[in-house]
Amino acid sequence: MAPLRKRRRAQLHDDVEEKVLDVDSASSSLQRATRKKAKRARISDVGAHAKSSAVPHEPRVDEEQSQEDGYLDYETQRDAGFTDLEDEDGDDQRATQILQRRNERRVENAPASNGIIDSITCINFMCHTKLHVAFGPLINFIIGHNGSGKSAILTAITLCLGGRASFTNRGGSLKSFIKEGEESAILAVKLKNAGQGGFQQDLYGDSIVVERHFNRSGTSSFKVKSENGRTMSTKRADVEEITDYFVLQIDNPMNVLTQDMSRQFLSNSTPREKYRFFLKGVQLEQLDQDYRLLRDTIHQIDSKLASRDHDVKVLEKRSQEAARKLAISEKHDDLREKIGNLSRQMAWAQVDEQEEILNEIEGTVHTSDAQIEEAERLEETRAREFAEATAQVDDVKKDIHELKQRAEPIQEEKTSVKDEFDKNKSELLDLQTEQRTIRDHIRAASKRIEKAKDEILTENARLEAANGGDHARRQVVIEEADQKVTDARARLDEHRPEKPDLELHLENHKKDARAAEPPIEAKRKEVAQSEETLKSLLRDRGQQHGAFHANLPKLLRAIQNERGFREKPVGPVGHHIRLLKPIWSSVLEKSFGATLNSFIVSSKADQELLSKVMRKESCPCPILIDGNRPINNLQEPNAQFDTTLRVLEIDNELVKRQLIVHQAIEQTILIENRNQAVSVMFDGEKPRNVKQCFCLHNERRGWGIRLGYTRGVEPSSSPMPPMTGRPRMKTDVDAQINFQRETIQHLKREFNDLERQLRESHDKVAASQQAVVRHERQEAELVLRVQRAEDQVEKLKDELERDTTVDGRLDALRSGLQETEEEKQIHEGSFEQAINSRDKLNTKASTLRDKLKELNEVIAEMDRDVKRAEKKAARMEDSRHTALQKKNQAIEAVADIKREKERIERKRDAQVLRVNEFTAEATKICARVQVDAGETPDKLDKKLEKLTDDLEKAERQIGGSREAIGQEATETKIAFETAKDQVQDLKDMSHLLTSSYHDRQERWRNFRRFISSRARMNFTYLLSERSFRGSLKTDHKHKVLDLKVEPDETRVGGGRQTKTLSGGEKSFSTICLLLALWEAMGSPVRCLDEFDVFMDSVNRTVSMNMMIDAARNAIGRQFVLITPQSMNNAAVGADVKIIKLSDPERGQTTLPFGE
């Protein structure tokens, strides 16, 4: 049989009994190469690198043409007189025996595990919009009415697996196969790839899907996918590799017999065409073409060998001439030795020179180390000075704040006293004006009273004389009544002065009540704020981000993504601190202030970059620059004290260093009890290594007190309000929550005490108001008594007047006197009240003036203290700014020196590499040698130049330098030996290829012989299935294949020509021929379209069953047979799959072949 697969080479099995060759497959390793390349391979000039092209050639007759006549005609040599075909009867006998043994060993057909088609999918292809056909692994019949698209399936298989459009005889280009009205089409063929022998199973799996996409613009592409749908390749070459591997032979007309080829083969083919089909189908034609190429290759090699012999002789002469020159050049070796010695010293003198430069750089590096150490000490000093200046500034600011806080209530009191003094002064001026007016009225009334009394005395005397003394008695009664009026008025006047004191007490109590309200409101806010803090702690449960800026997470991500930092910033500081004792949370949070929000960088450049990032993310935070200098030998207080450092757990050394430098956390002690803290700080000797102390307020929960020293020696104490907002340091959340709850309870108790004090103040105000009301009620009763007494006097006077018998002059006088006295009394009462009021106002004014003077003196003194403190703060701030500048300068100086050191170290590293390079180059010349004393590279170079000139003069005389001559001798010798070896290799190759060529021709003749005999016997056997007789004649000499058939087995003779047979008999006979040839073919898939087009029902049934039987005997082969007829009479089984196509709705009835 013909080639099965490329990986299965020709196997010639010797029959044990009769040594009958069973040809299982035949293939050529040149098959794929010849299909890819239309041109014959050329043999390039061998030994081109040996400069053989420079060898002159004398004009001679073309050797290739001269030798061509010596070659035998290829076909004559190949056929060898057809001596291998002389024993056809013996060959037929052996083929018959093999056929019999095969029938006797009939085994059950089994599907192949790989190399067959699982399914095909067509989209917008020919008449199909979308068609998916799943094939059986063995025998497949595709049936359907004309126009249902059966033949399109075979065309799709051919095109998808790399076949040309013209091969299908159904279109000249791919775009002609696209369904009318569509722009593109897709074909997909799924191949089995399971079991042993699969194609690259580790990549593709158990199946391979080959897709082909093409459109009307003419573009076409492939996709090769694995079992899981992953695209493994898009190259056509990979598709061809797969089809070659499985030997699918898509372009073999006998393997994929299309509708047109089927008609031509079954009805119209001549013996010569059948013979051509036979050679091509069993791959003998392809093998023959490969062997022709092999023979041409041998011919070209032999042609080249003739010219190469002449080139070898020329190269041999060149080698001998170069060797002669080399012998002459070796006489100047002494001079070369001197040059070599100087060259070696020259090489190592340069190394010595570079090493001296390196030593100088190393000295500079050591100097930089000392400078860095000195600069770091200076930086430490500057940092300490800055910390001390910062502490002094903070102390002075705290003093200023305390002074201003103490001055505020005094200033408020002064304002209140001043307002009251101005009001009192205004009242006093008004009262003085009123007194002058009243005094004038009293003087005038007194004069009128004296005049009225004189007139009344005169009139009384006259009346006494008239009525004998009754009038005098009544007058006494009236005077007594007047005295009662005077007494009542006196009591009223004594009662009225008590009211201002009562009103003053009432006003004071109201002031106390008003003064008690703001602390209550402040305490209420403090309680609400503490409760909000507690809610935040309960809600966040220690999540720190909420205590910082809202954009902090964005800033942290931006810092993490930024690649421009020399060193990543550390921060915020609060993230790296854990408070071990939550009771100090508020005090330390207040003390650290904005430091907990700050970030730490190691250079000015990082500070500028971080500031830029902060502006971009809208998250401003303080930035600290760290000098990257470790702090050794901390000076801490006695171990009995808690310090800020000891109650903190800090996970970053930079953070710890900054807090030590700027906050002095190692020298800040923490004592809860205030009295104990005061005793430790101010009683006795100042504690060692302590700058300040924090304690808790005894009365105000959450407040702290800072105890320290101003100007380094004077004790100072300042309150520390509680921290508002959420804590920024990590701590024990539960403990902090409990502490916050206790704080809230304490604040609520303080709030309740303030409310109680306010209620007491309101009670005092109410009592004072009641006293004022009682006083006013008593005053009203006294006024009523005065009025009653005056009414009695008036009544008595009226009676006296009624009894008076005079003309009424005395009554008029008395009435005038009374009115004048009443007016005077009124003015006197007003004057007395004015005097009393003036005295009170004067007394109050004196008191207020003294108080105002005292307050002014106190405020002036406080202002002077504040101004002195502010001036001191300004000086301290200037000192701090100067210290900061010096610190930054020191940090920058350290950074500059370090950068200079890094530059010098890079220079040193470069110099080390340079020394290593010089050393490596010198080592290539020789091992290290001692350079003569006093020699330098310049001196050695001059000596070398002189000796080299002398040597060059000598070398010019012999035609070249020692190295050039030696190199030429070596190259010519190598070229000669290489050319000689290559010529011998070409001869060996030619001999090997010639031997292989003859062996392959022998094998080809065996293939042709045994395949022909197998086909003849199979044809005879298949005819007998319908009781036909006949024979298959293969005339290889005349290249014809003819068959004779006798349908009537009773007739005697060799059979009839096919032209004399009926259409059904002719078709049946041709089917037998096709099946006989298929037996000799090795492809795993066979396709046949409309094989029964000319058969009657009887021949069709027999042919159908015969094809099914033949397919079952072809173990592992897959058959795709297309017929427009039904399968009712066929003997189908489980291994036969019938695929029936329905009539599609088609928009095109014919393909546009003309496009």
PDB file of C-alpha atoms in Angstrom, residues 117 119-125 128-135 153 156-157 160 185-190 209-212:
ATOM      1  CA  ILE A 117     -12.462  14.022  11.417  1.00  0.00           C
ATOM      2  CA  SER A 119     -16.959  17.257  12.898  1.00  0.00           C
ATOM      3  CA  ILE A 120     -17.114  20.185  10.513  1.00  0.00           C
ATOM      4  CA  THR A 121     -18.829  23.568  10.871  1.00  0.00           C
ATOM      5  CA  CYS A 122     -19.672  25.867   7.963  1.00  0.00           C
ATOM      6  CA  ILE A 123     -20.808  29.486   8.407  1.00  0.00           C
ATOM      7  CA  ASN A 124     -21.948  31.518   5.373  1.00  0.00           C
ATOM      8  CA  PHE A 125     -20.371  28.904   3.123  1.00  0.00           C
ATOM      9  CA  HIS A 128     -25.234  27.035   4.127  1.00  0.00           C
ATOM     10  CA  THR A 129     -25.825  29.845   6.617  1.00  0.00           C
ATOM     11  CA  LYS A 130     -24.686  27.663   9.480  1.00  0.00           C
ATOM     12  CA  LEU A 131     -24.139  23.937   9.236  1.00  0.00           C
ATOM     13  CA  HIS A 132     -22.605  21.584  11.782  1.00  0.00           C
ATOM     14  CA  VAL A 133     -22.001  17.931  10.873  1.00  0.00           C
ATOM     15  CA  ALA A 134     -20.663  15.394  13.395  1.00  0.00           C
ATOM     16  CA  PHE A 135     -19.039  12.398  11.661  1.00  0.00           C
ATOM     17  CA  ILE A 153     -19.233  19.493   2.988  1.00  0.00           C
ATOM     18  CA  ALA A 156     -15.330  22.658   3.071  1.00  0.00           C
ATOM     19  CA  ILE A 157     -13.089  19.834   4.339  1.00  0.00           C
ATOM     20  CA  CYS A 160     -10.324  24.171   5.683  1.00  0.00           C
ATOM     21  CA  ALA A 185     -17.242  32.883   5.793  1.00  0.00           C
ATOM     22  CA  ILE A 186     -15.820  30.558   8.457  1.00  0.00           C
ATOM     23  CA  LEU A 187     -14.915  26.870   8.216  1.00  0.00           C
ATOM     24  CA  ALA A 188     -13.913  24.714  11.193  1.00  0.00           C
ATOM     25  CA  VAL A 189     -12.759  21.064  11.126  1.00  0.00           C
ATOM     26  CA  LYS A 190     -12.252  19.178  14.383  1.00  0.00           C
ATOM     27  CA  VAL A 209      -9.651  22.407  15.662  1.00  0.00           C
ATOM     28  CA  VAL A 210      -8.557  23.985  12.374  1.00  0.00           C
ATOM     29  CA  GLU A 211     -10.442  27.161  11.403  1.00  0.00           C
ATOM     30  CA  ARG A 212     -10.234  29.076   8.162  1.00  0.00           C
TER      31      ARG A 212
END
